[in-house]
mmCIF file with all atom_site columns, C-alpha atoms in Angstrom:
data_model
loop_
_atom_site.group_PDB
_atom_site.id
_atom_site.type_symbol
_atom_site.label_atom_id
_atom_site.label_alt_id
_atom_site.label_comp_id
_atom_site.label_asym_id
_atom_site.label_entity_id
_atom_site.label_seq_id
_atom_site.pdbx_PDB_ins_code
_atom_site.Cartn_x
_atom_site.Cartn_y
_atom_site.Cartn_z
_atom_site.occupancy
_atom_site.B_iso_or_equiv
_atom_site.pdbx_formal_charge
_atom_site.auth_seq_id
_atom_site.auth_comp_id
_atom_site.auth_asym_id
_atom_site.auth_atom_id
_atom_site.pdbx_PDB_model_num
ATOM 1   C CA . MET A 1 1   ? 49.524  -13.858 25.638  1.00 47.00 ? 1   MET A CA 1
ATOM 2   C CA . GLU A 1 2   ? 51.596  -12.843 27.403  1.00 48.00 ? 2   GLU A CA 1
ATOM 3   C CA . SER A 1 3   ? 51.941  -9.829  25.617  1.00 48.00 ? 3   SER A CA 1
ATOM 4   C CA . GLU A 1 4   ? 48.710  -8.968  27.030  1.00 48.00 ? 4   GLU A CA 1
ATOM 5   C CA . SER A 1 5   ? 49.385  -9.541  31.218  1.00 48.00 ? 5   SER A CA 1
ATOM 6   C CA . GLN A 1 6   ? 52.223  -7.304  30.287  1.00 51.00 ? 6   GLN A CA 1
ATOM 7   C CA . GLU A 1 7   ? 49.914  -4.781  30.039  1.00 48.00 ? 7   GLU A CA 1
ATOM 8   C CA . SER A 1 8   ? 48.691  -1.468  32.578  1.00 50.00 ? 8   SER A CA 1
ATOM 9   C CA . PRO A 1 9   ? 45.171  -1.261  33.489  1.00 52.00 ? 9   PRO A CA 1
ATOM 10  C CA . GLY A 1 10  ? 44.740  2.104   31.690  1.00 52.00 ? 10  GLY A CA 1
ATOM 11  C CA . GLU A 1 11  ? 46.309  1.141   28.678  1.00 52.00 ? 11  GLU A CA 1
ATOM 12  C CA . SER A 1 12  ? 44.006  0.372   25.787  1.00 53.00 ? 12  SER A CA 1
ATOM 13  C CA . PRO A 1 13  ? 45.463  -3.080  23.927  1.00 56.00 ? 13  PRO A CA 1
ATOM 14  C CA . PRO A 1 14  ? 47.569  -2.184  20.444  1.00 58.00 ? 14  PRO A CA 1
ATOM 15  C CA . SER A 1 15  ? 45.324  -2.602  17.913  1.00 57.00 ? 15  SER A CA 1
ATOM 16  C CA . ARG A 1 16  ? 45.805  -5.877  15.841  1.00 69.00 ? 16  ARG A CA 1
ATOM 17  C CA . ASP A 1 17  ? 45.461  -4.198  12.186  1.00 65.00 ? 17  ASP A CA 1
ATOM 18  C CA . PRO A 1 18  ? 49.020  -5.706  10.861  1.00 75.00 ? 18  PRO A CA 1
ATOM 19  C CA . ALA A 1 19  ? 48.920  -2.532  7.731   1.00 76.00 ? 19  ALA A CA 1
ATOM 20  C CA . PRO A 1 20  ? 49.137  0.569   9.277   1.00 78.00 ? 20  PRO A CA 1
ATOM 21  C CA . ARG A 1 21  ? 46.805  3.686   8.004   1.00 80.00 ? 21  ARG A CA 1
ATOM 22  C CA . PRO A 1 22  ? 49.100  4.673   4.972   1.00 79.00 ? 22  PRO A CA 1
ATOM 23  C CA . SER A 1 23  ? 49.400  8.766   4.743   1.00 83.00 ? 23  SER A CA 1
ATOM 24  C CA . ARG A 1 24  ? 48.503  10.664  2.159   1.00 84.00 ? 24  ARG A CA 1
ATOM 25  C CA . ARG A 1 25  ? 50.707  11.849  -0.045  1.00 84.00 ? 25  ARG A CA 1
ATOM 26  C CA . VAL A 1 26  ? 51.175  15.376  -0.379  1.00 87.00 ? 26  VAL A CA 1
ATOM 27  C CA . PHE A 1 27  ? 53.179  16.022  -3.645  1.00 86.00 ? 27  PHE A CA 1
ATOM 28  C CA . SER A 1 28  ? 55.408  19.938  -4.861  1.00 88.00 ? 28  SER A CA 1
ATOM 29  C CA . ALA A 1 29  ? 54.328  22.880  -6.846  1.00 87.00 ? 29  ALA A CA 1
ATOM 30  C CA . ALA A 1 30  ? 57.706  21.983  -9.096  1.00 88.00 ? 30  ALA A CA 1
ATOM 31  C CA . TYR A 1 31  ? 56.671  17.847  -9.041  1.00 90.00 ? 31  TYR A CA 1
ATOM 32  C CA . LYS A 1 32  ? 53.563  18.972  -10.843 1.00 90.00 ? 32  LYS A CA 1
ATOM 33  C CA . LEU A 1 33  ? 54.782  21.460  -13.355 1.00 89.00 ? 33  LEU A CA 1
ATOM 34  C CA . ARG A 1 34  ? 57.481  19.157  -14.329 1.00 91.00 ? 34  ARG A CA 1
ATOM 35  C CA . ILE A 1 35  ? 54.797  15.806  -14.987 1.00 90.00 ? 35  ILE A CA 1
ATOM 36  C CA . VAL A 1 36  ? 52.497  17.957  -16.153 1.00 90.00 ? 36  VAL A CA 1
ATOM 37  C CA . THR A 1 37  ? 54.706  18.776  -18.829 1.00 90.00 ? 37  THR A CA 1
ATOM 38  C CA . GLU A 1 38  ? 56.019  15.200  -18.896 1.00 89.00 ? 38  GLU A CA 1
ATOM 39  C CA . TYR A 1 39  ? 52.562  13.901  -19.689 1.00 89.00 ? 39  TYR A CA 1
ATOM 40  C CA . GLU A 1 40  ? 51.563  16.781  -22.287 1.00 88.00 ? 40  GLU A CA 1
ATOM 41  C CA . ASN A 1 41  ? 54.777  16.176  -24.404 1.00 90.00 ? 41  ASN A CA 1
ATOM 42  C CA . ALA A 1 42  ? 54.478  12.462  -24.194 1.00 87.00 ? 42  ALA A CA 1
ATOM 43  C CA . ALA A 1 43  ? 52.725  10.480  -27.322 1.00 85.00 ? 43  ALA A CA 1
ATOM 44  C CA . ASN A 1 44  ? 49.185  8.535   -26.249 1.00 81.00 ? 44  ASN A CA 1
ATOM 45  C CA . GLY A 1 45  ? 51.056  5.255   -25.262 1.00 82.00 ? 45  GLY A CA 1
ATOM 46  C CA . GLU A 1 46  ? 54.254  6.783   -23.608 1.00 88.00 ? 46  GLU A CA 1
ATOM 47  C CA . LYS A 1 47  ? 51.257  8.212   -21.346 1.00 87.00 ? 47  LYS A CA 1
ATOM 48  C CA . GLY A 1 48  ? 49.846  5.422   -19.204 1.00 87.00 ? 48  GLY A CA 1
ATOM 49  C CA . ALA A 1 49  ? 53.438  4.814   -18.478 1.00 89.00 ? 49  ALA A CA 1
ATOM 50  C CA . ILE A 1 50  ? 54.005  8.119   -17.153 1.00 89.00 ? 50  ILE A CA 1
ATOM 51  C CA . LEU A 1 51  ? 51.749  7.382   -15.230 1.00 89.00 ? 51  LEU A CA 1
ATOM 52  C CA . ARG A 1 52  ? 52.610  3.418   -14.521 1.00 91.00 ? 52  ARG A CA 1
ATOM 53  C CA . ARG A 1 53  ? 55.869  5.350   -12.813 1.00 91.00 ? 53  ARG A CA 1
ATOM 54  C CA . GLU A 1 54  ? 54.871  7.923   -10.405 1.00 88.00 ? 54  GLU A CA 1
ATOM 55  C CA . GLY A 1 55  ? 51.967  5.433   -9.375  1.00 88.00 ? 55  GLY A CA 1
ATOM 56  C CA . LEU A 1 56  ? 48.687  8.117   -10.218 1.00 88.00 ? 56  LEU A CA 1
ATOM 57  C CA . TYR A 1 57  ? 46.136  8.899   -12.009 1.00 89.00 ? 57  TYR A CA 1
ATOM 58  C CA . SER A 1 58  ? 45.040  11.008  -14.660 1.00 87.00 ? 58  SER A CA 1
ATOM 59  C CA . SER A 1 59  ? 42.721  12.146  -12.608 1.00 91.00 ? 59  SER A CA 1
ATOM 60  C CA . HIS A 1 60  ? 46.164  13.989  -11.022 1.00 89.00 ? 60  HIS A CA 1
ATOM 61  C CA . VAL A 1 61  ? 47.415  15.211  -14.593 1.00 89.00 ? 61  VAL A CA 1
ATOM 62  C CA . LEU A 1 62  ? 44.054  16.977  -15.302 1.00 90.00 ? 62  LEU A CA 1
ATOM 63  C CA . GLU A 1 63  ? 44.164  18.233  -11.725 1.00 90.00 ? 63  GLU A CA 1
ATOM 64  C CA . TRP A 1 64  ? 46.619  19.416  -11.914 1.00 89.00 ? 64  TRP A CA 1
ATOM 65  C CA . THR A 1 65  ? 47.257  20.907  -16.017 1.00 90.00 ? 65  THR A CA 1
ATOM 66  C CA . ARG A 1 66  ? 43.848  23.204  -14.644 1.00 89.00 ? 66  ARG A CA 1
ATOM 67  C CA . ALA A 1 67  ? 45.186  24.214  -11.674 1.00 88.00 ? 67  ALA A CA 1
ATOM 68  C CA . ARG A 1 68  ? 48.977  25.342  -13.557 1.00 87.00 ? 68  ARG A CA 1
ATOM 69  C CA . ASP A 1 69  ? 46.400  26.859  -16.199 1.00 87.00 ? 69  ASP A CA 1
ATOM 70  C CA . ALA A 1 70  ? 44.301  29.331  -13.686 1.00 85.00 ? 70  ALA A CA 1
ATOM 71  C CA . GLY A 1 71  ? 47.406  29.490  -12.079 1.00 81.00 ? 71  GLY A CA 1
ATOM 72  C CA . ALA A 1 72  ? 47.814  28.743  -9.037  1.00 72.00 ? 72  ALA A CA 1
ATOM 73  C CA . LEU A 1 73  ? 50.674  26.603  -9.759  1.00 67.00 ? 73  LEU A CA 1
ATOM 74  C CA . ALA A 1 74  ? 53.202  29.312  -10.848 1.00 66.00 ? 74  ALA A CA 1
ATOM 75  C CA . GLY A 1 75  ? 53.177  30.653  -7.446  1.00 60.00 ? 75  GLY A CA 1
ATOM 76  C CA . MET A 1 76  ? 53.195  27.828  -5.126  1.00 54.00 ? 76  MET A CA 1
ATOM 77  C CA . THR A 1 77  ? 55.711  26.485  -3.338  1.00 46.00 ? 77  THR A CA 1
ATOM 78  C CA . GLY A 1 78  ? 56.957  24.034  -1.431  1.00 44.00 ? 78  GLY A CA 1
ATOM 79  C CA . ALA A 1 79  ? 54.388  21.323  -0.386  1.00 46.00 ? 79  ALA A CA 1
ATOM 80  C CA . GLY A 1 80  ? 51.382  20.342  -3.083  1.00 45.00 ? 80  GLY A CA 1
ATOM 81  C CA . ARG A 1 81  ? 48.541  20.729  -1.768  1.00 50.00 ? 81  ARG A CA 1
ATOM 82  C CA . VAL A 1 82  ? 47.451  23.402  1.648   1.00 51.00 ? 82  VAL A CA 1
ATOM 83  C CA . PRO A 1 83  ? 44.299  22.997  2.653   1.00 54.00 ? 83  PRO A CA 1
ATOM 84  C CA . GLU A 1 84  ? 42.348  25.853  1.253   1.00 57.00 ? 84  GLU A CA 1
ATOM 85  C CA . LYS A 1 85  ? 41.140  28.882  2.729   1.00 56.00 ? 85  LYS A CA 1
ATOM 86  C CA . LYS A 1 86  ? 38.692  31.824  0.948   1.00 54.00 ? 86  LYS A CA 1
ATOM 87  C CA . PRO A 1 87  ? 41.081  34.676  0.572   1.00 68.00 ? 87  PRO A CA 1
ATOM 88  C CA . GLY A 1 88  ? 39.287  38.327  2.792   1.00 74.00 ? 88  GLY A CA 1
ATOM 89  C CA . LYS A 1 89  ? 37.372  36.135  5.226   1.00 80.00 ? 89  LYS A CA 1
ATOM 90  C CA . SER A 1 90  ? 38.295  38.717  8.111   1.00 85.00 ? 90  SER A CA 1
ATOM 91  C CA . ALA A 1 91  ? 38.114  36.711  11.953  1.00 86.00 ? 91  ALA A CA 1
ATOM 92  C CA . GLU A 1 92  ? 34.895  38.703  11.701  1.00 89.00 ? 92  GLU A CA 1
ATOM 93  C CA . GLN A 1 93  ? 32.886  37.151  8.811   1.00 89.00 ? 93  GLN A CA 1
ATOM 94  C CA . VAL A 1 94  ? 33.723  33.802  10.031  1.00 90.00 ? 94  VAL A CA 1
ATOM 95  C CA . GLU A 1 95  ? 32.178  34.565  13.570  1.00 92.00 ? 95  GLU A CA 1
ATOM 96  C CA . LEU A 1 96  ? 29.104  36.390  11.808  1.00 93.00 ? 96  LEU A CA 1
ATOM 97  C CA . GLU A 1 97  ? 28.793  33.005  9.591   1.00 92.00 ? 97  GLU A CA 1
ATOM 98  C CA . ARG A 1 98  ? 29.196  30.685  13.135  1.00 94.00 ? 98  ARG A CA 1
ATOM 99  C CA . LEU A 1 99  ? 26.484  32.540  14.952  1.00 96.00 ? 99  LEU A CA 1
ATOM 100 C CA . ARG A 1 100 ? 23.955  32.552  11.675  1.00 96.00 ? 100 ARG A CA 1
ATOM 101 C CA . ARG A 1 101 ? 24.207  28.749  11.693  1.00 95.00 ? 101 ARG A CA 1
ATOM 102 C CA . GLU A 1 102 ? 23.252  28.505  15.796  1.00 96.00 ? 102 GLU A CA 1
ATOM 103 C CA . ASN A 1 103 ? 21.131  31.315  15.243  1.00 97.00 ? 103 ASN A CA 1
ATOM 104 C CA . GLU A 1 104 ? 18.881  29.151  12.137  1.00 95.00 ? 104 GLU A CA 1
ATOM 105 C CA . ARG A 1 105 ? 19.262  25.891  14.208  1.00 96.00 ? 105 ARG A CA 1
ATOM 106 C CA . LEU A 1 106 ? 18.174  27.953  17.417  1.00 97.00 ? 106 LEU A CA 1
ATOM 107 C CA . LYS A 1 107 ? 14.919  28.762  15.271  1.00 97.00 ? 107 LYS A CA 1
ATOM 108 C CA . ALA A 1 108 ? 14.034  25.593  14.747  1.00 96.00 ? 108 ALA A CA 1
ATOM 109 C CA . ARG A 1 109 ? 14.620  24.328  18.334  1.00 97.00 ? 109 ARG A CA 1
ATOM 110 C CA . LEU A 1 110 ? 12.250  27.261  18.909  1.00 97.00 ? 110 LEU A CA 1
ATOM 111 C CA . ALA A 1 111 ? 9.423   26.240  16.267  1.00 97.00 ? 111 ALA A CA 1
ATOM 112 C CA . THR A 1 112 ? 9.432   22.398  17.803  1.00 96.00 ? 112 THR A CA 1
ATOM 113 C CA . THR A 1 113 ? 9.359   23.776  20.941  1.00 97.00 ? 113 THR A CA 1
ATOM 114 C CA . GLU A 1 114 ? 6.268   26.200  20.889  1.00 97.00 ? 114 GLU A CA 1
ATOM 115 C CA . THR A 1 115 ? 5.079   22.613  18.076  1.00 97.00 ? 115 THR A CA 1
ATOM 116 C CA . ALA A 1 116 ? 5.478   20.642  21.569  1.00 97.00 ? 116 ALA A CA 1
ATOM 117 C CA . LEU A 1 117 ? 3.606   23.109  23.730  1.00 96.00 ? 117 LEU A CA 1
ATOM 118 C CA . ASP A 1 118 ? 0.628   23.420  21.534  1.00 96.00 ? 118 ASP A CA 1
ATOM 119 C CA . ILE A 1 119 ? 0.128   19.759  21.732  1.00 96.00 ? 119 ILE A CA 1
ATOM 120 C CA . MET A 1 120 ? 0.062   19.754  25.466  1.00 97.00 ? 120 MET A CA 1
ATOM 121 C CA . GLY A 1 121 ? -2.013  22.528  26.114  1.00 96.00 ? 121 GLY A CA 1
ATOM 122 C CA . LYS A 1 122 ? -4.777  20.874  23.682  1.00 96.00 ? 122 LYS A CA 1
ATOM 123 C CA . ALA A 1 123 ? -4.130  17.554  24.759  1.00 95.00 ? 123 ALA A CA 1
ATOM 124 C CA . ARG A 1 124 ? -4.992  19.328  28.533  1.00 95.00 ? 124 ARG A CA 1
ATOM 125 C CA . ALA A 1 125 ? -8.085  21.485  27.354  1.00 93.00 ? 125 ALA A CA 1
ATOM 126 C CA . LEU A 1 126 ? -9.548  18.524  25.980  1.00 93.00 ? 126 LEU A CA 1
ATOM 127 C CA . LEU A 1 127 ? -8.750  16.599  29.286  1.00 92.00 ? 127 LEU A CA 1
ATOM 128 C CA . GLU A 1 128 ? -10.128 18.892  31.568  1.00 91.00 ? 128 GLU A CA 1
ATOM 129 C CA . GLN A 1 129 ? -13.047 18.777  29.004  1.00 90.00 ? 129 GLN A CA 1
ATOM 130 C CA . VAL A 1 130 ? -13.376 14.898  29.389  1.00 89.00 ? 130 VAL A CA 1
ATOM 131 C CA . SER A 1 131 ? -13.349 15.452  33.310  1.00 88.00 ? 131 SER A CA 1
ATOM 132 C CA . GLY A 1 132 ? -16.226 17.854  33.533  1.00 83.00 ? 132 GLY A CA 1
ATOM 133 C CA . SER A 1 133 ? -18.722 16.418  31.342  1.00 79.00 ? 133 SER A CA 1
ATOM 134 C CA . ALA A 1 134 ? -17.512 13.420  33.558  1.00 75.00 ? 134 ALA A CA 1
ATOM 135 C CA . ASP A 1 135 ? -18.953 15.379  36.959  1.00 70.00 ? 135 ASP A CA 1
ATOM 136 C CA . THR A 1 136 ? -21.784 16.444  35.335  1.00 71.00 ? 136 THR A CA 1
ATOM 137 C CA . ASP A 1 137 ? -22.884 12.892  34.524  1.00 63.00 ? 137 ASP A CA 1
ATOM 138 C CA . GLN A 1 138 ? -25.069 11.107  36.678  1.00 62.00 ? 138 GLN A CA 1
ATOM 139 C CA . PRO A 1 139 ? -23.713 8.200   37.884  1.00 60.00 ? 139 PRO A CA 1
ATOM 140 C CA . PRO A 1 140 ? -26.698 5.335   37.117  1.00 60.00 ? 140 PRO A CA 1
ATOM 141 C CA . THR A 1 141 ? -28.784 4.727   40.155  1.00 63.00 ? 141 THR A CA 1
ATOM 142 C CA . ARG A 1 142 ? -28.997 1.340   41.213  1.00 66.00 ? 142 ARG A CA 1
ATOM 143 C CA . SER A 1 143 ? -32.644 0.123   41.060  1.00 59.00 ? 143 SER A CA 1
#
């Protein structure tokens, strides 16, 4: 408990998680091509051994095979998984998409506000009608 008393008041307590969060593995294009080639050339019984040896899943190899067949692995250098950017999207297009999403959000908010105002107007009219009828009614007389 001494370590807790030595902490400064502005710092958060250290994480109690004994295992650090694992980092995502990144595979180079050359590694992927090598594994796909080795996997395809292996006999059926040896394919599982390759996956176990490399610590991979069959879905990795299938994904890499599709990428290779599409030509994505041939031009790739360095790290395997690069953040996907759709080619041809300019800054104007990105801004346009953002503005369209915001416009749709604001239209929905406006519709909600208009509905609320309609309801409030109807409630006000009803209250005026009830209040007006209460004013014209004759109070009962005592005998």
